[in-house]
Short mmCIF file of C-alpha atoms in Angstrom, two decimals:
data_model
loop_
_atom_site.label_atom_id
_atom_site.label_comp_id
_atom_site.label_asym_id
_atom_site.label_seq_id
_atom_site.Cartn_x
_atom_site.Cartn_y
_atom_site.Cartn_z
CA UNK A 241 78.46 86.99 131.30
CA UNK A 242 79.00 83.88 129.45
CA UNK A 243 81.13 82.70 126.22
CA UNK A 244 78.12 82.26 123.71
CA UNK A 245 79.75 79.58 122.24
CA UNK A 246 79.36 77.08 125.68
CA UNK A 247 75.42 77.81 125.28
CA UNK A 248 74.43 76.59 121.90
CA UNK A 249 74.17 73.12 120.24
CA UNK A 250 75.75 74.79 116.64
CA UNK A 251 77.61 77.57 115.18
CA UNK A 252 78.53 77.45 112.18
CA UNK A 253 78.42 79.53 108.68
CA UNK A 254 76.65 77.62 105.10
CA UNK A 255 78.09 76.95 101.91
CA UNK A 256 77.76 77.17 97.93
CA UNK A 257 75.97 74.13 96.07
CA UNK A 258 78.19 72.20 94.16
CA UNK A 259 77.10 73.93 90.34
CA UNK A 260 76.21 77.34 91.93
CA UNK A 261 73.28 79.13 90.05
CA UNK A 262 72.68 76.36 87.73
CA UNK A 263 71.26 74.21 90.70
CA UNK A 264 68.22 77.03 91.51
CA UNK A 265 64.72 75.55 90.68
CA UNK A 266 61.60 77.22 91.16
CA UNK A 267 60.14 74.96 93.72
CA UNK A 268 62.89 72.91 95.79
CA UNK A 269 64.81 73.28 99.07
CA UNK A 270 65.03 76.95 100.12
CA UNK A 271 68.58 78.55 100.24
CA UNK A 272 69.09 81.42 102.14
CA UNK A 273 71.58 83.94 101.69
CA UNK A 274 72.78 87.55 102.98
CA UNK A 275 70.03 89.45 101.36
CA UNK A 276 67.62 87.21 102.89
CA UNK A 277 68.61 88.56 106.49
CA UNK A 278 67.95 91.75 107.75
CA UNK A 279 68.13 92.88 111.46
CA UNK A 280 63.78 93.59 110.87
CA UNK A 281 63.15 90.21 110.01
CA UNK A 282 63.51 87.57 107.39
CA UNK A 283 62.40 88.78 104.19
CA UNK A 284 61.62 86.54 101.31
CA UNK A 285 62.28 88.47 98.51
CA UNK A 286 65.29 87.32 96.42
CA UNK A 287 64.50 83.94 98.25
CA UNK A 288 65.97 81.11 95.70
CA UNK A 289 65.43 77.14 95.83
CA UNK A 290 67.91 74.60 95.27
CA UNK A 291 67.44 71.05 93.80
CA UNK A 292 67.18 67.93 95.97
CA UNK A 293 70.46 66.63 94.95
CA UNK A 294 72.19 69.62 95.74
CA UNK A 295 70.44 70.25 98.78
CA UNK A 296 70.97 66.67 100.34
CA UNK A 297 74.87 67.19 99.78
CA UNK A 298 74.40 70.42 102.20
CA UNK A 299 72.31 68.44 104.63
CA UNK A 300 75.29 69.42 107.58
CA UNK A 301 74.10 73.77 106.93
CA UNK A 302 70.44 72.31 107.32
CA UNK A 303 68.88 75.49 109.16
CA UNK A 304 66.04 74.22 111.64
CA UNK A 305 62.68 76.53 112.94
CA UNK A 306 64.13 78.93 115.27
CA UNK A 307 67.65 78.93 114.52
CA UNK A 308 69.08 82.78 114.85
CA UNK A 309 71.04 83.24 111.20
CA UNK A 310 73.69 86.08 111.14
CA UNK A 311 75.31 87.72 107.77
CA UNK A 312 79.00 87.50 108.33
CA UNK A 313 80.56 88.95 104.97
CA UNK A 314 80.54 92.02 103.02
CA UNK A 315 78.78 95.37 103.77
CA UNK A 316 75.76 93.05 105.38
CA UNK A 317 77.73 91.56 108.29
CA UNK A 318 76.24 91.35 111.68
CA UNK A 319 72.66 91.65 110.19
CA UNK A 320 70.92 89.20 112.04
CA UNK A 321 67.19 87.58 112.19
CA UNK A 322 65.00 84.14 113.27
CA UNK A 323 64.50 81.52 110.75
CA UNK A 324 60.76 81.47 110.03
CA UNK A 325 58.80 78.36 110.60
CA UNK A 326 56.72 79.09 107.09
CA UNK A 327 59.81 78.70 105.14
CA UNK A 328 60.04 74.94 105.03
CA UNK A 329 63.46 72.82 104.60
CA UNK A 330 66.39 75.43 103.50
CA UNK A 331 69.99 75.40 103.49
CA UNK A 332 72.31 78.30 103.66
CA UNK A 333 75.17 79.83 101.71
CA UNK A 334 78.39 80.20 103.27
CA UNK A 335 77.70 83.99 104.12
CA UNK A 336 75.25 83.47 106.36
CA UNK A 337 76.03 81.80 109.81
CA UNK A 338 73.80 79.34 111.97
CA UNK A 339 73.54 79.83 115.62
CA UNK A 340 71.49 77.40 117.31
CA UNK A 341 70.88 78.05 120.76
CA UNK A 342 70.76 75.50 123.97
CA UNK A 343 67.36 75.39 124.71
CA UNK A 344 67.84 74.27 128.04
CA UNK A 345 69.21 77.91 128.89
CA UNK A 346 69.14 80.29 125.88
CA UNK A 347 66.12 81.51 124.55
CA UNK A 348 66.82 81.99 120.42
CA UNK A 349 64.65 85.40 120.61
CA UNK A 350 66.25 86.83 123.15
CA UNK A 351 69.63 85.95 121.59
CA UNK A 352 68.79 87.68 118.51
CA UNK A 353 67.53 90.69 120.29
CA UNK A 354 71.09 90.90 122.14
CA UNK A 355 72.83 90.34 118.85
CA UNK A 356 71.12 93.29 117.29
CA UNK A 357 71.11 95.58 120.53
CA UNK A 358 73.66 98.76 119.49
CA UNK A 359 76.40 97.48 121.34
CA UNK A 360 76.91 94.19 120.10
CA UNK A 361 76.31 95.43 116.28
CA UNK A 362 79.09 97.70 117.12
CA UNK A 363 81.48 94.99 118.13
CA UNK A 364 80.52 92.86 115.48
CA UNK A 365 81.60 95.74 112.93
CA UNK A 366 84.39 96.70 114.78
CA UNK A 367 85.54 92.88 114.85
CA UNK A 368 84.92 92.12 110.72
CA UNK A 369 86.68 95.36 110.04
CA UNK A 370 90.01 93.76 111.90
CA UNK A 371 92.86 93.49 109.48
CA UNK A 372 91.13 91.70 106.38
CA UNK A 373 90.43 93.19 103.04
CA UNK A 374 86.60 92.11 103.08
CA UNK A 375 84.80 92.45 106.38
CA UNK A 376 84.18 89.45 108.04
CA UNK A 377 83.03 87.38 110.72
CA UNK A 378 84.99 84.12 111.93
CA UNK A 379 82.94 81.13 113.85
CA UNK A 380 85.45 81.86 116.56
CA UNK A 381 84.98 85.57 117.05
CA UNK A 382 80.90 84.63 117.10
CA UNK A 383 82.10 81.49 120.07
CA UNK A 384 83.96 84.19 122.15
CA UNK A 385 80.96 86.70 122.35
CA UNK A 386 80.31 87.24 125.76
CA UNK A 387 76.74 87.46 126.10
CA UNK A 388 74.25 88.66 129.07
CA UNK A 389 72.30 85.62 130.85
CA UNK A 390 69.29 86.31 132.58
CA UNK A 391 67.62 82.83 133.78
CA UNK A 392 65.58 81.74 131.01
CA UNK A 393 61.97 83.17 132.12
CA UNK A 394 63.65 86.47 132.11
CA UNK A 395 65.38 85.88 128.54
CA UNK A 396 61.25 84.80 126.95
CA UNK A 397 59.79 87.74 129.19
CA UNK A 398 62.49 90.63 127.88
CA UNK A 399 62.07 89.19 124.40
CA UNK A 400 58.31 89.07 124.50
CA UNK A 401 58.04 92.77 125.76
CA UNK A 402 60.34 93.58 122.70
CA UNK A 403 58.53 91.17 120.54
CA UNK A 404 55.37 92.90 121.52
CA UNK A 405 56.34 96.09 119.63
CA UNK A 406 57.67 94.24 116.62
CA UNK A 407 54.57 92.10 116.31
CA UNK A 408 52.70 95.67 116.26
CA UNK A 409 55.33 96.98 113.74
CA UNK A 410 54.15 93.70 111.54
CA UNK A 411 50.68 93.83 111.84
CA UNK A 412 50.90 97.89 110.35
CA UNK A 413 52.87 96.86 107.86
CA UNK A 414 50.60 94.24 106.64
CA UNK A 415 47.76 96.10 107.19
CA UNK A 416 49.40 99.18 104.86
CA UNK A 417 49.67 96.57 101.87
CA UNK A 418 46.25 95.65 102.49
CA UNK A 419 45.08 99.25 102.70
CA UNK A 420 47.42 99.66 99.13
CA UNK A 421 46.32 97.05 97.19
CA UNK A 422 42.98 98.08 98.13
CA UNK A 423 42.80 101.86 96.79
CA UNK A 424 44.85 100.09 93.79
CA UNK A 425 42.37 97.68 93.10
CA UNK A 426 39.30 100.15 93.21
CA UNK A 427 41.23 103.04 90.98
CA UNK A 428 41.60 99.90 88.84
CA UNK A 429 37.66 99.04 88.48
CA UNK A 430 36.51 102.58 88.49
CA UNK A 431 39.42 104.21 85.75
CA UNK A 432 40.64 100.71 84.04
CA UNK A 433 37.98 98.69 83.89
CA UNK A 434 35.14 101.48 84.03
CA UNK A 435 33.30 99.49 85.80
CA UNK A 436 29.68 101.21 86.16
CA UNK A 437 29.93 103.14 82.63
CA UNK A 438 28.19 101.68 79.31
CA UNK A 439 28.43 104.48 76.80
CA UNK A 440 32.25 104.36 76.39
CA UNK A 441 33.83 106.14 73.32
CA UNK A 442 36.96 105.43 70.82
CA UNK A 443 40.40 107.43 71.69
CA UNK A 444 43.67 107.61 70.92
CA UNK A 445 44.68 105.11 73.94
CA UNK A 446 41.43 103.27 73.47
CA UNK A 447 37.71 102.94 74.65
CA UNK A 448 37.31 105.51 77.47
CA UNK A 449 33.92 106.62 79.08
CA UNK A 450 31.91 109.36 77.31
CA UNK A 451 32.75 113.04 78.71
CA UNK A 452 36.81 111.54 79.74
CA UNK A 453 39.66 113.74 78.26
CA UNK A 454 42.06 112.20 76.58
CA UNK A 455 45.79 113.61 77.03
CA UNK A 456 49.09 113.45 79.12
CA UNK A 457 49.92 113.29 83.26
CA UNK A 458 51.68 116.68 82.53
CA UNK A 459 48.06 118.42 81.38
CA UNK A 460 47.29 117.87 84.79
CA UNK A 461 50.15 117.77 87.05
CA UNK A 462 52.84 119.64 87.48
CA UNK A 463 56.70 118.76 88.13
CA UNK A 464 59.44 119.72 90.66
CA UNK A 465 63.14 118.49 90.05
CA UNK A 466 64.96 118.19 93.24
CA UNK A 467 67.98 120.41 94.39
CA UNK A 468 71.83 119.54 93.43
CA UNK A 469 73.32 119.79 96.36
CA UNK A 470 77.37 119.71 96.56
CA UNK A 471 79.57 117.08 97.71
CA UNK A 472 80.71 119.50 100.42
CA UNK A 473 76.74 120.08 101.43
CA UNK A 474 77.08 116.72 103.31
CA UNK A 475 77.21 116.06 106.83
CA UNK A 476 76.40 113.27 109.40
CA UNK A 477 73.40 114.82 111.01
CA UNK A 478 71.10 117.68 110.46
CA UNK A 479 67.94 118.00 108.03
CA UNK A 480 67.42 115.08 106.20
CA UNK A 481 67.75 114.99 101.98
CA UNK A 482 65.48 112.60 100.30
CA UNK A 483 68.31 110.93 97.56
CA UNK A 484 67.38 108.31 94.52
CA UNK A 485 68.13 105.56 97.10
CA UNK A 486 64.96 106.48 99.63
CA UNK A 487 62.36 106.22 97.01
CA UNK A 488 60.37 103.27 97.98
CA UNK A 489 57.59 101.97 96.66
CA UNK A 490 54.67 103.17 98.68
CA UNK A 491 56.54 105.15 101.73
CA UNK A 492 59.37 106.85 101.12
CA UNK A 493 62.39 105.70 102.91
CA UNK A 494 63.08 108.58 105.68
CA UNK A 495 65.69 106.35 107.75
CA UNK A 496 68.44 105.88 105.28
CA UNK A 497 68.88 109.87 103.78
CA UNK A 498 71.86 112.06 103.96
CA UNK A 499 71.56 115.20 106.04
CA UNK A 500 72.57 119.13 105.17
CA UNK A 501 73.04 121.86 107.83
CA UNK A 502 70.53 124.54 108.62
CA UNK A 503 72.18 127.09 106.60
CA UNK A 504 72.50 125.17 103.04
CA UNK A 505 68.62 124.23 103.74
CA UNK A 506 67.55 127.80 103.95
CA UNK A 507 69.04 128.12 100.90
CA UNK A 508 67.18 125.67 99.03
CA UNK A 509 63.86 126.03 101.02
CA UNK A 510 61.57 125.78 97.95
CA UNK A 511 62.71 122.15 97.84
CA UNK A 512 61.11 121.48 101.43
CA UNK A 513 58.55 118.23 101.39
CA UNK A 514 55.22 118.07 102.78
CA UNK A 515 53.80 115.20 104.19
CA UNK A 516 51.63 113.18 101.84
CA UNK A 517 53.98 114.45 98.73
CA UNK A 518 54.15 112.13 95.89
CA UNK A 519 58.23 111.30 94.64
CA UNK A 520 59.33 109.56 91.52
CA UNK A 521 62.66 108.14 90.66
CA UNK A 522 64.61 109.04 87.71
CA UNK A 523 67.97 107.57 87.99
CA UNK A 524 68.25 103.43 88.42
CA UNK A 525 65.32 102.04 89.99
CA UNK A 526 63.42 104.65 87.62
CA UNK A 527 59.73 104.85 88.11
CA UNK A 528 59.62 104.04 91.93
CA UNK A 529 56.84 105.95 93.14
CA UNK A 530 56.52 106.56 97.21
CA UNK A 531 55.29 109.61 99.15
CA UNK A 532 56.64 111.26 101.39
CA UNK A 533 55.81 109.90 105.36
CA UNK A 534 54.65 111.86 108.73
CA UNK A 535 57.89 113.00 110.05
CA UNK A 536 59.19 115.32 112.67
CA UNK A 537 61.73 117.19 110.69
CA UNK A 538 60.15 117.30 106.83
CA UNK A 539 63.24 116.58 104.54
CA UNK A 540 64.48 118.33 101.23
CA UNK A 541 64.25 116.60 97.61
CA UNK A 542 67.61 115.98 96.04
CA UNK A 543 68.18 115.73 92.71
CA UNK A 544 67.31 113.20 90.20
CA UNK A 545 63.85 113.00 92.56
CA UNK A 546 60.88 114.50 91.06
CA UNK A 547 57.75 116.00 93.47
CA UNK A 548 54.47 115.83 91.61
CA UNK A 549 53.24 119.64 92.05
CA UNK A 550 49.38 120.50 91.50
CA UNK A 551 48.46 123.85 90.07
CA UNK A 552 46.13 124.56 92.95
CA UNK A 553 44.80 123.67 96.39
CA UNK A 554 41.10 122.53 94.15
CA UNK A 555 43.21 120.72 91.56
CA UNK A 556 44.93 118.80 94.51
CA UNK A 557 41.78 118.18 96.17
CA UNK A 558 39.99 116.53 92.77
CA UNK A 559 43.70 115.35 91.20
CA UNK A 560 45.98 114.01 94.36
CA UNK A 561 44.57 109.98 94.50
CA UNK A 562 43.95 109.52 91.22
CA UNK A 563 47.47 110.82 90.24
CA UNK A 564 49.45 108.91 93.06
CA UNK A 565 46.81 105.24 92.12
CA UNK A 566 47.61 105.98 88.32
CA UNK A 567 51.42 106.14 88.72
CA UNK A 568 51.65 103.50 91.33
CA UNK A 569 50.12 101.24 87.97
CA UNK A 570 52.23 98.11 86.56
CA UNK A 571 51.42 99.94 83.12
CA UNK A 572 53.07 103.40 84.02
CA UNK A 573 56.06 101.95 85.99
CA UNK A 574 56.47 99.62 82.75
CA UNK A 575 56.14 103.05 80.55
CA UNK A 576 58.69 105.06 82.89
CA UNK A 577 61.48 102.53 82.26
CA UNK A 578 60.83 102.09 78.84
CA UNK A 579 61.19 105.70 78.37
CA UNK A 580 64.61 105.79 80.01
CA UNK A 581 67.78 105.79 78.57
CA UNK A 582 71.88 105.09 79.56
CA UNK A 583 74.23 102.00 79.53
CA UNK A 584 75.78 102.21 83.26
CA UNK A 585 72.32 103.70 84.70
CA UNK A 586 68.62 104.17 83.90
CA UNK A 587 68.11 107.65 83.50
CA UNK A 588 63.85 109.13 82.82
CA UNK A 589 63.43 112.74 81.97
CA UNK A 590 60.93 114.21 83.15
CA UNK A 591 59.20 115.57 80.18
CA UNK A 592 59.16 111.60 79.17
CA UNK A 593 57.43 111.16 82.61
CA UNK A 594 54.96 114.33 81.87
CA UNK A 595 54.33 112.54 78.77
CA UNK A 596 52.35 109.26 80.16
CA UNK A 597 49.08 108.92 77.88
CA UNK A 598 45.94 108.69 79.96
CA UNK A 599 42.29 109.69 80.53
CA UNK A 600 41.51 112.25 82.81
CA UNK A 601 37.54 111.25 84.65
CA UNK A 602 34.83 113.81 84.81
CA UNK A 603 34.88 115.82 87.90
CA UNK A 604 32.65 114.43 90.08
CA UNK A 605 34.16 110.95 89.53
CA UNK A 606 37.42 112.36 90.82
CA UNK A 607 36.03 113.96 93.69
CA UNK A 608 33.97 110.84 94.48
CA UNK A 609 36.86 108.76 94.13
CA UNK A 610 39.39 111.09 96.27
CA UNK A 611 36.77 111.00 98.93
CA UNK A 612 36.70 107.48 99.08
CA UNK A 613 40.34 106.77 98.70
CA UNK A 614 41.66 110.20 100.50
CA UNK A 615 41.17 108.11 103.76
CA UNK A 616 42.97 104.70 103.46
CA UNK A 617 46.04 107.00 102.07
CA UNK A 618 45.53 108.97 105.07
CA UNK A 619 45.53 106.09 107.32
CA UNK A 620 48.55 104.02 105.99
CA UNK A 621 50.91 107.50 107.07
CA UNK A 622 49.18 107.15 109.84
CA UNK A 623 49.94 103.63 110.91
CA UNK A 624 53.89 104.01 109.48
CA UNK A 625 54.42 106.98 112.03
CA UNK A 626 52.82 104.51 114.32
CA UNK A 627 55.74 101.90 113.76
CA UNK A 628 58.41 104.37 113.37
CA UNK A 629 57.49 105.09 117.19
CA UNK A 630 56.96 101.96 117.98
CA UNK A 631 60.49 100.93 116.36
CA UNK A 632 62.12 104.05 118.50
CA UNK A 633 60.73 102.94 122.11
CA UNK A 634 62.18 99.44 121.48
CA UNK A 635 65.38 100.55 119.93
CA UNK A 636 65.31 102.55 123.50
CA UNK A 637 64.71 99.28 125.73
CA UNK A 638 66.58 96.77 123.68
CA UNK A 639 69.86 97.85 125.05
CA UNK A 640 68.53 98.59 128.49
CA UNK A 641 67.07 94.89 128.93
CA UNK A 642 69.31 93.19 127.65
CA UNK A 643 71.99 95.07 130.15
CA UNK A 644 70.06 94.71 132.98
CA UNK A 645 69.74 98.38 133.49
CA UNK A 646 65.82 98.58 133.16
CA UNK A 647 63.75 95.91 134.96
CA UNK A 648 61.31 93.70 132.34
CA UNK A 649 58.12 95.25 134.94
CA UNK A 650 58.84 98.98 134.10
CA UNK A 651 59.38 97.73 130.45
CA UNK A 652 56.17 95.48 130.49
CA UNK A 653 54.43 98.76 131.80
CA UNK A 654 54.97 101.23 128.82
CA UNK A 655 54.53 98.77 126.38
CA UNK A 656 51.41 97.85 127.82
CA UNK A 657 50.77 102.12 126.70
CA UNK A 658 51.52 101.86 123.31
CA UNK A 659 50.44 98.61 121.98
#
């Protein structure tokens, strides 16, 4: 056990260009902030860019290819993640912290394993919640860590076996937006662009192929409101409730729900998910469409989230990829929010939703195309079980490597199993 400040070359938290905001460019010196860092990885989005000027007079919160950055304000603190070497020249703002490991005897990826291993995060929350009105993390608190130091070999090998599960957990990811943008772009040649059809007909919403009907989403599908559960329904554990906040585009979000007992779900059964089911926001980020992922325990539908309900087990057969392709669209999402309505939040009924102008195809086209898409739907559940696995067995080892309580051969072993 050794202080973690006597093994790196910086520590050290960013700060605020000189002009704030008014300093962002669209192509400049990256500036990273708290959103930017999450304990899966460095995400881009929200990324900003800073001018020259302003980013030369930060040159001393420089943040160099493998430096471990840590959020140390605010409900974010103790998120932690790698600087990627694709980002380029950044800077960082003064909630995020640098820690720049001695290479000579800390490995930076096996630092920010032990930084996000359960015991540490809990230390780091228990030690920003200490006596301040804000939570927050001092450069001393971070110095005085006392951290687990394998020789170095051991540090690369115990973060390569947990790196091996997390490159796995990347390449599914990446290979679901592939498989996404790939059933989007064919419903887009085969029902936007009617690619293949030449006799094509005036309507109401334009030129549509001969034989089409022209109407509304709600001619053909059906709509389920979710259950209002009471404040005193809630509990820490138990069977998970899909809220406004888990609809994600794509896959809905089954890790961050609130949970019922056994008892107040029997009592709303009817409101029980299946896999594959296809949710829509109606409240704030209105119009997020997800469906619902392959899960142990199947969740309820709260409120304010909508379930997409087919009239029959043939309708769902012909109807269910063409519905979920058509209201994962730019042009219904666009529709959905302009159809909403209040000041402090976006609200969308869901007659407005049921009202979405479209075409429906011909039969066989739907069929054809639910046979051909049917399968890369199929496979992206597939492949997000897969990670949510994954991202359990090394959530299991993290803490045991890193403690010295499992040896790196028995953990090189079942990885070996799974990946």
């Amino acid at each position: 056990m050794v202080k973690l400040g006597s093994l790196c070359t910086k520590i050290g938290s960013g700060a605020t260009p000189r002009g704030g905001s008014k300093v962002y460019v669209s192509n400049g010196t990256a500036f990273v902030r708290s959103q930017n860092v999450y304990n899966e990885g460095f995400s881009s989005e929200g990324l900003v860019f800073i001018e020259s000027g302003a980013a030369n007079a930060l040159n001393n919160v420089a943040v160099m290819e493998g430096d471990v950055l840590l959020n140390i304000t605010g409900e974010s603190v103790g998120r932690c993640c790698l600087f990627p070497k694709d980002i380029g020249p950044a800077r960082v703002s003064q909630h995020v912290m640098i820690i720049r490991p001695d290479v000579k005897s800390l490995d930076n990826a096996y630092l920010r394993y032990w930084l996000i291993s359960p015991s540490i995060q809990g230390d780091l929350a228990g030690f920003s919640a200490a006596g301040a009105t804000r939570r927050a993390l001092t450069k001393g608190m971070i110095e005085d860590l006392n951290i687990n130091v394998p020789p170095l070999p051991e540090q690369r090998r115990i973060a390569a076996v947990l790196g091996a599960l997390d490159d796995k957990i990347e390449l599914n990811r990446k290979m679901n937006q592939t498989l996404e943008a790939l059933a989007q772009a064919l419903f887009k040649s085969w029902f936007v662009d009617f690619d293949g059809h030449d006799d094509l007909v005036e309507s109401e919403i334009g030129p549509v192929p001969r034989g089409w009907e022209v109407g509304t989403l709600g001619q053909f599908v059906q709509f389920q409101n979710g259950y209002a559960f009471k404040s005193k329904d809630w509990q820490d554990e138990g069977i998970p409730v899909v809220k406004i906040g888990s609809v994600k585009p794509n896959i809905v979000d089954v890790e961050n729900v609130s949970y019922v007992s056994e008892d107040v779900a029997s009592s709303a059964s009817r409101y029980r998910l299946d896999v594959g089911d296809i949710l829509i926001g109606m409240t704030g980020y209105v119009g997020e469409v997800g469906r619902v992922p392959r899960v142990p325990v199947l969740p309820l539908l709260n409120q304010r989230v909508g379930r997409m309900v087919f009239g029959s087990i043939k309708e769902q057969e012909l109807l269910y990829c063409f519905t979920y392709c058509l209201m994962r669209t730019q042009l219904f999402k666009e529709y959905v929010e302009k159809m909403s309505h209040g000041s402090a939040q976006a609200n969308v009924s869901s007659k407005a939703i049921l009202s979405f102008e479209c075409a429906r195809p011909v039969d066989g086209e739907l069929m054809a195309f639910n046979n051909l898409i049917k399968p890369v739907l199929d496979r992206i559940l597939i492949a997000d079980e897969e990670s949510r696995t994954l991202a359990e067995l090394r959530d299991v080892l993290l803490p045991k490597l890193v403690s010295g309580e499992l040896r790196v051969e028995e953990a090189e072993e079942l990885v070996a199993e799974v990946v």
